[in-house]
Structures are given as structure tokens and as C-alpha cells.
């Protein structure tokens, strides 16, 4: 039998049996909330291109609604917009690679992630901002294009570490706070 069930089914079973402790009941609630949060992030990543293209379409519409004399002040607008759309396409290729591994975090056998993903929930604007921020951080921290910014951000820190520990021993440990994307540790 399929062990994955939605939250309401699970709550009903627990109430009927009355053999489950309140600690486990709370744990399932917490697990479901975590699943909802995770799935909302997945939805934000999946909707990144349509979100960006909506913004670009409005920008283009607004630009085309101003008088031609003012549009002429920004002669490269169409080229810039075309480049931005191409960048979103490239970002989406990268995002798809991330989403192909979504199962890594869907580890609970008690949660039906497909059911959670199908829930008609709004994507929070803050989650779209997080997607964009994560893309910027990945570009800065891992790409050739991000080298100059990476050197500016991390260069002084690395130089200071090298000054303090010119010959580090295997027991030398350095705390890297806020290292969500494994920045610096590599």
C-alpha cells in the first residue's frame, strides 16, 4: 500500500486510532509545513521564467507607450530586452538541472509531495526574490563571469586568513557563517 497520504487523511486516521502521541502528531504537522514550504520554493523556481517574462512584457508595453522622441533617448532598449530574455532562458536551463534533483529533499515517507505540489497556492513575491538572489549568488560564487566580484568580496577575507595562518595545520578550523551555497569553503 502507498504510505504517502495527505495531511487531512493522516489527521483523521490519528484521531480514529487515538494511539498516537501528541508529539508524533505535532511532528507530522511540522513535517507537512516543511513540505509545503519546500514545495512553494520549487514552484517559485519553476515559475521563474514566466514571472520574468511578465515583467519584461510590461516593461516593453510601457516603453512603447511613451512618445517616440523619448524612446529615441534609449536606442539600445530592444537589444537590452532581447539579451535579458536570453539570460532568463539560460537561467532556466540551470534551474531545470536543480529541479531534476528535487527528490533529494523530499525524504518523508509520510508526505505525498505530489499532492502538496498540486495545491493551488500563490507564489510569494519574496520567494521569487530569493530565486533571483540565489541565481546571482551562484553566478558570483561559481562562474567565470563572477570572478571579479568574487575576488572583491572574498579576496580581503582570504588574504587575512592567509596572513593569520601562513602555514595552517590539519587542526586549523575556520568558521564560515552564512555559508548557504558553500561559499568560501571550497
PDB file of C-alpha atoms in Angstrom:
ATOM      1  CA  UNK A   1       0.000   0.000   0.000  1.00  0.00           C
ATOM      2  CA  UNK A   2       1.070   3.575  -0.685  1.00  0.00           C
ATOM      3  CA  UNK A   3       2.406   5.096   2.541  1.00  0.00           C
ATOM      4  CA  UNK A   4       2.152   8.669   1.250  1.00  0.00           C
ATOM      5  CA  UNK A   5      -1.033  10.383   2.333  1.00  0.00           C
ATOM      6  CA  UNK A   6      -2.149  13.972   2.639  1.00  0.00           C
ATOM      7  CA  UNK A   7      -2.343  15.802   5.957  1.00  0.00           C
ATOM      8  CA  UNK A   8      -6.135  15.622   6.397  1.00  0.00           C
ATOM      9  CA  UNK A   9      -6.213  11.843   5.808  1.00  0.00           C
ATOM     10  CA  UNK A  10      -3.394  11.380   8.283  1.00  0.00           C
ATOM     11  CA  UNK A  11      -5.047  13.559  10.938  1.00  0.00           C
ATOM     12  CA  UNK A  12      -8.310  11.607  10.549  1.00  0.00           C
ATOM     13  CA  UNK A  13      -6.530   8.276  10.995  1.00  0.00           C
ATOM     14  CA  UNK A  14      -4.730   9.560  14.085  1.00  0.00           C
ATOM     15  CA  UNK A  15      -7.992  10.770  15.632  1.00  0.00           C
ATOM     16  CA  UNK A  16      -9.690   7.418  14.920  1.00  0.00           C
ATOM     17  CA  UNK A  17      -6.905   5.299  16.352  1.00  0.00           C
ATOM     18  CA  UNK A  18      -6.128   7.590  19.321  1.00  0.00           C
ATOM     19  CA  UNK A  19      -2.967   5.619  19.843  1.00  0.00           C
ATOM     20  CA  UNK A  20      -0.521   8.174  18.526  1.00  0.00           C
ATOM     21  CA  UNK A  21       1.116  10.519  20.978  1.00  0.00           C
ATOM     22  CA  UNK A  22       0.685  14.288  20.585  1.00  0.00           C
ATOM     23  CA  UNK A  23       4.437  14.572  19.956  1.00  0.00           C
ATOM     24  CA  UNK A  24       4.144  12.457  16.795  1.00  0.00           C
ATOM     25  CA  UNK A  25       1.043  14.392  15.746  1.00  0.00           C
ATOM     26  CA  UNK A  26       2.945  17.667  16.071  1.00  0.00           C
ATOM     27  CA  UNK A  27       5.853  16.118  14.208  1.00  0.00           C
ATOM     28  CA  UNK A  28       3.597  15.294  11.269  1.00  0.00           C
ATOM     29  CA  UNK A  29       2.217  18.855  11.282  1.00  0.00           C
ATOM     30  CA  UNK A  30       5.753  20.193  11.299  1.00  0.00           C
ATOM     31  CA  UNK A  31       6.712  17.775   8.558  1.00  0.00           C
ATOM     32  CA  UNK A  32       3.765  18.893   6.432  1.00  0.00           C
ATOM     33  CA  UNK A  33       4.605  22.567   6.983  1.00  0.00           C
ATOM     34  CA  UNK A  34       8.181  21.864   5.896  1.00  0.00           C
ATOM     35  CA  UNK A  35       6.882  20.041   2.802  1.00  0.00           C
ATOM     36  CA  UNK A  36       4.571  22.968   1.964  1.00  0.00           C
ATOM     37  CA  UNK A  37       7.442  25.418   2.326  1.00  0.00           C
ATOM     38  CA  UNK A  38       9.758  23.289   0.206  1.00  0.00           C
ATOM     39  CA  UNK A  39       7.126  22.828  -2.495  1.00  0.00           C
ATOM     40  CA  UNK A  40       6.442  26.579  -2.541  1.00  0.00           C
ATOM     41  CA  UNK A  41      10.141  27.143  -3.240  1.00  0.00           C
ATOM     42  CA  UNK A  42      10.039  24.541  -6.035  1.00  0.00           C
ATOM     43  CA  UNK A  43       7.057  26.350  -7.550  1.00  0.00           C
ATOM     44  CA  UNK A  44       8.918  29.657  -7.415  1.00  0.00           C
ATOM     45  CA  UNK A  45      11.870  28.138  -9.275  1.00  0.00           C
ATOM     46  CA  UNK A  46       9.576  26.512 -11.831  1.00  0.00           C
ATOM     47  CA  UNK A  47       7.731  29.810 -12.425  1.00  0.00           C
ATOM     48  CA  UNK A  48      10.849  31.961 -12.681  1.00  0.00           C
ATOM     49  CA  UNK A  49      10.739  32.375 -16.494  1.00  0.00           C
ATOM     50  CA  UNK A  50       7.031  33.241 -16.702  1.00  0.00           C
ATOM     51  CA  UNK A  51       7.471  35.708 -13.816  1.00  0.00           C
ATOM     52  CA  UNK A  52      10.381  37.420 -15.602  1.00  0.00           C
ATOM     53  CA  UNK A  53       8.653  37.455 -18.976  1.00  0.00           C
ATOM     54  CA  UNK A  54       5.571  39.097 -17.438  1.00  0.00           C
ATOM     55  CA  UNK A  55       7.809  41.851 -16.085  1.00  0.00           C
ATOM     56  CA  UNK A  56       9.587  42.210 -19.450  1.00  0.00           C
ATOM     57  CA  UNK A  57       6.278  42.343 -21.343  1.00  0.00           C
ATOM     58  CA  UNK A  58       5.010  45.130 -19.084  1.00  0.00           C
ATOM     59  CA  UNK A  59       8.312  46.973 -19.414  1.00  0.00           C
ATOM     60  CA  UNK A  60       8.136  46.680 -23.204  1.00  0.00           C
ATOM     61  CA  UNK A  61       4.497  47.807 -23.253  1.00  0.00           C
ATOM     62  CA  UNK A  62       5.284  50.794 -21.030  1.00  0.00           C
ATOM     63  CA  UNK A  63       8.284  51.687 -23.187  1.00  0.00           C
ATOM     64  CA  UNK A  64       6.222  51.522 -26.377  1.00  0.00           C
ATOM     65  CA  UNK A  65       3.524  53.736 -24.846  1.00  0.00           C
ATOM     66  CA  UNK A  66       5.831  56.734 -24.394  1.00  0.00           C
ATOM     67  CA  UNK A  67       6.363  59.212 -27.223  1.00  0.00           C
ATOM     68  CA  UNK A  68       8.874  58.230 -29.904  1.00  0.00           C
ATOM     69  CA  UNK A  69      11.094  61.194 -29.102  1.00  0.00           C
ATOM     70  CA  UNK A  70      11.578  59.813 -25.576  1.00  0.00           C
ATOM     71  CA  UNK A  71      12.049  56.225 -26.834  1.00  0.00           C
ATOM     72  CA  UNK A  72      14.858  57.518 -29.030  1.00  0.00           C
ATOM     73  CA  UNK A  73      16.739  58.524 -25.886  1.00  0.00           C
ATOM     74  CA  UNK A  74      17.188  54.803 -25.175  1.00  0.00           C
ATOM     75  CA  UNK A  75      18.253  53.423 -28.554  1.00  0.00           C
ATOM     76  CA  UNK A  76      19.502  50.052 -27.284  1.00  0.00           C
ATOM     77  CA  UNK A  77      16.330  49.199 -25.342  1.00  0.00           C
ATOM     78  CA  UNK A  78      15.170  46.428 -27.699  1.00  0.00           C
ATOM     79  CA  UNK A  79      18.633  44.861 -27.740  1.00  0.00           C
ATOM     80  CA  UNK A  80      18.845  45.012 -23.938  1.00  0.00           C
ATOM     81  CA  UNK A  81      15.402  43.411 -23.572  1.00  0.00           C
ATOM     82  CA  UNK A  82      16.349  40.659 -26.025  1.00  0.00           C
ATOM     83  CA  UNK A  83      19.531  39.990 -24.019  1.00  0.00           C
ATOM     84  CA  UNK A  84      17.562  39.879 -20.763  1.00  0.00           C
ATOM     85  CA  UNK A  85      15.140  37.331 -22.250  1.00  0.00           C
ATOM     86  CA  UNK A  86      18.064  35.193 -23.428  1.00  0.00           C
ATOM     87  CA  UNK A  87      19.578  35.358 -19.921  1.00  0.00           C
ATOM     88  CA  UNK A  88      16.304  34.153 -18.391  1.00  0.00           C
ATOM     89  CA  UNK A  89      16.375  31.234 -20.834  1.00  0.00           C
ATOM     90  CA  UNK A  90      19.934  30.358 -19.787  1.00  0.00           C
ATOM     91  CA  UNK A  91      18.967  30.655 -16.126  1.00  0.00           C
ATOM     92  CA  UNK A  92      16.033  28.325 -16.718  1.00  0.00           C
ATOM     93  CA  UNK A  93      18.361  25.650 -18.120  1.00  0.00           C
ATOM     94  CA  UNK A  94      20.357  25.922 -14.872  1.00  0.00           C
ATOM     95  CA  UNK A  95      17.165  25.865 -12.766  1.00  0.00           C
ATOM     96  CA  UNK A  96      15.911  22.723 -14.539  1.00  0.00           C
ATOM     97  CA  UNK A  97      19.126  20.974 -13.540  1.00  0.00           C
ATOM     98  CA  UNK A  98      18.418  21.891  -9.914  1.00  0.00           C
ATOM     99  CA  UNK A  99      14.772  20.819 -10.133  1.00  0.00           C
ATOM    100  CA  UNK A 100      15.776  17.461 -11.605  1.00  0.00           C
ATOM    101  CA  UNK A 101      17.148  16.667  -8.139  1.00  0.00           C
ATOM    102  CA  UNK A 102      14.124  17.803  -6.117  1.00  0.00           C
ATOM    103  CA  UNK A 103      13.706  14.294  -4.690  1.00  0.00           C
ATOM    104  CA  UNK A 104      16.822  14.802  -2.558  1.00  0.00           C
ATOM    105  CA  UNK A 105      14.812  16.911  -0.106  1.00  0.00           C
ATOM    106  CA  UNK A 106      11.526  15.018  -0.437  1.00  0.00           C
ATOM    107  CA  UNK A 107      12.542  12.429   2.081  1.00  0.00           C
ATOM    108  CA  UNK A 108       9.446  11.839   4.180  1.00  0.00           C
ATOM    109  CA  UNK A 109       7.563   8.646   3.538  1.00  0.00           C
ATOM    110  CA  UNK A 110       4.532  10.153   5.324  1.00  0.00           C
ATOM    111  CA  UNK A 111       4.066  13.117   2.964  1.00  0.00           C
ATOM    112  CA  UNK A 112       2.540  12.993  -0.502  1.00  0.00           C
ATOM    113  CA  UNK A 113       4.673  15.648  -2.197  1.00  0.00           C
ATOM    114  CA  UNK A 114       2.707  15.373  -5.452  1.00  0.00           C
ATOM    115  CA  UNK A 115      -0.450  16.309  -3.540  1.00  0.00           C
ATOM    116  CA  UNK A 116       1.320  19.232  -1.852  1.00  0.00           C
ATOM    117  CA  UNK A 117       2.676  20.482  -5.191  1.00  0.00           C
ATOM    118  CA  UNK A 118      -0.809  20.331  -6.758  1.00  0.00           C
ATOM    119  CA  UNK A 119      -2.279  22.651  -4.132  1.00  0.00           C
ATOM    120  CA  UNK A 120      -3.264  25.942  -5.728  1.00  0.00           C
ATOM    121  CA  UNK A 121      -1.090  28.221  -3.639  1.00  0.00           C
ATOM    122  CA  UNK A 122       0.133  31.639  -4.663  1.00  0.00           C
ATOM    123  CA  UNK A 123       3.838  32.107  -5.161  1.00  0.00           C
ATOM    124  CA  UNK A 124       5.015  34.663  -2.651  1.00  0.00           C
ATOM    125  CA  UNK A 125       6.864  37.617  -4.218  1.00  0.00           C
ATOM    126  CA  UNK A 126       9.576  37.120  -1.614  1.00  0.00           C
ATOM    127  CA  UNK A 127      10.202  33.615  -2.953  1.00  0.00           C
ATOM    128  CA  UNK A 128      10.754  34.999  -6.470  1.00  0.00           C
ATOM    129  CA  UNK A 129      13.241  37.457  -4.977  1.00  0.00           C
ATOM    130  CA  UNK A 130      15.023  34.521  -3.335  1.00  0.00           C
ATOM    131  CA  UNK A 131      15.220  32.688  -6.668  1.00  0.00           C
ATOM    132  CA  UNK A 132      16.811  35.739  -8.304  1.00  0.00           C
ATOM    133  CA  UNK A 133      19.175  36.216  -5.370  1.00  0.00           C
ATOM    134  CA  UNK A 134      20.223  32.563  -5.464  1.00  0.00           C
ATOM    135  CA  UNK A 135      20.901  32.810  -9.200  1.00  0.00           C
ATOM    136  CA  UNK A 136      23.047  35.917  -8.634  1.00  0.00           C
ATOM    137  CA  UNK A 137      24.957  34.192  -5.833  1.00  0.00           C
ATOM    138  CA  UNK A 138      25.573  31.073  -7.937  1.00  0.00           C
ATOM    139  CA  UNK A 139      26.837  33.237 -10.789  1.00  0.00           C
ATOM    140  CA  UNK A 140      29.092  35.225  -8.475  1.00  0.00           C
ATOM    141  CA  UNK A 141      30.404  32.285  -6.491  1.00  0.00           C
ATOM    142  CA  UNK A 142      30.783  29.579  -9.124  1.00  0.00           C
ATOM    143  CA  UNK A 143      31.021  31.053 -12.645  1.00  0.00           C
ATOM    144  CA  UNK A 144      33.869  32.525 -14.645  1.00  0.00           C
ATOM    145  CA  UNK A 145      31.747  35.662 -15.124  1.00  0.00           C
ATOM    146  CA  UNK A 146      31.576  36.137 -11.352  1.00  0.00           C
ATOM    147  CA  UNK A 147      35.340  36.046 -10.753  1.00  0.00           C
ATOM    148  CA  UNK A 148      35.847  39.828 -10.486  1.00  0.00           C
ATOM    149  CA  UNK A 149      33.007  40.236  -7.977  1.00  0.00           C
ATOM    150  CA  UNK A 150      34.113  37.108  -6.105  1.00  0.00           C
ATOM    151  CA  UNK A 151      37.648  38.494  -5.817  1.00  0.00           C
ATOM    152  CA  UNK A 152      36.303  41.818  -4.499  1.00  0.00           C
ATOM    153  CA  UNK A 153      34.021  40.118  -1.951  1.00  0.00           C
ATOM    154  CA  UNK A 154      36.219  37.313  -0.734  1.00  0.00           C
ATOM    155  CA  UNK A 155      39.742  38.470  -1.595  1.00  0.00           C
ATOM    156  CA  UNK A 156      40.269  40.569   1.559  1.00  0.00           C
ATOM    157  CA  UNK A 157      38.956  37.748   3.763  1.00  0.00           C
ATOM    158  CA  UNK A 158      41.170  35.143   2.122  1.00  0.00           C
ATOM    159  CA  UNK A 159      44.235  37.422   2.314  1.00  0.00           C
ATOM    160  CA  UNK A 160      43.615  37.964   6.039  1.00  0.00           C
ATOM    161  CA  UNK A 161      43.231  34.235   6.644  1.00  0.00           C
ATOM    162  CA  UNK A 162      46.477  33.599   4.748  1.00  0.00           C
ATOM    163  CA  UNK A 163      48.166  36.318   6.856  1.00  0.00           C
ATOM    164  CA  UNK A 164      46.882  34.832  10.123  1.00  0.00           C
ATOM    165  CA  UNK A 165      47.596  31.219   9.135  1.00  0.00           C
ATOM    166  CA  UNK A 166      50.557  31.227   6.727  1.00  0.00           C
ATOM    167  CA  UNK A 167      51.168  27.531   7.378  1.00  0.00           C
ATOM    168  CA  UNK A 168      47.867  26.069   8.577  1.00  0.00           C
ATOM    169  CA  UNK A 169      47.962  22.742  10.316  1.00  0.00           C
ATOM    170  CA  UNK A 170      45.351  19.999   9.766  1.00  0.00           C
ATOM    171  CA  UNK A 171      43.786  21.079  13.056  1.00  0.00           C
ATOM    172  CA  UNK A 172      43.212  24.684  11.859  1.00  0.00           C
ATOM    173  CA  UNK A 173      39.488  25.324  11.698  1.00  0.00           C
ATOM    174  CA  UNK A 174      37.718  28.398  10.350  1.00  0.00           C
ATOM    175  CA  UNK A 175      34.030  29.071  10.920  1.00  0.00           C
ATOM    176  CA  UNK A 176      32.237  30.258   7.778  1.00  0.00           C
ATOM    177  CA  UNK A 177      28.927  31.768   8.937  1.00  0.00           C
ATOM    178  CA  UNK A 178      26.067  32.168   6.474  1.00  0.00           C
ATOM    179  CA  UNK A 179      27.558  29.715   4.034  1.00  0.00           C
ATOM    180  CA  UNK A 180      24.313  28.547   2.413  1.00  0.00           C
ATOM    181  CA  UNK A 181      25.731  27.942  -1.067  1.00  0.00           C
ATOM    182  CA  UNK A 182      29.036  26.527   0.259  1.00  0.00           C
ATOM    183  CA  UNK A 183      30.739  29.802  -0.492  1.00  0.00           C
ATOM    184  CA  UNK A 184      34.367  30.083   0.572  1.00  0.00           C
ATOM    185  CA  UNK A 185      34.624  26.546   1.885  1.00  0.00           C
ATOM    186  CA  UNK A 186      35.747  25.262  -1.475  1.00  0.00           C
TER     187      UNK A 186
END
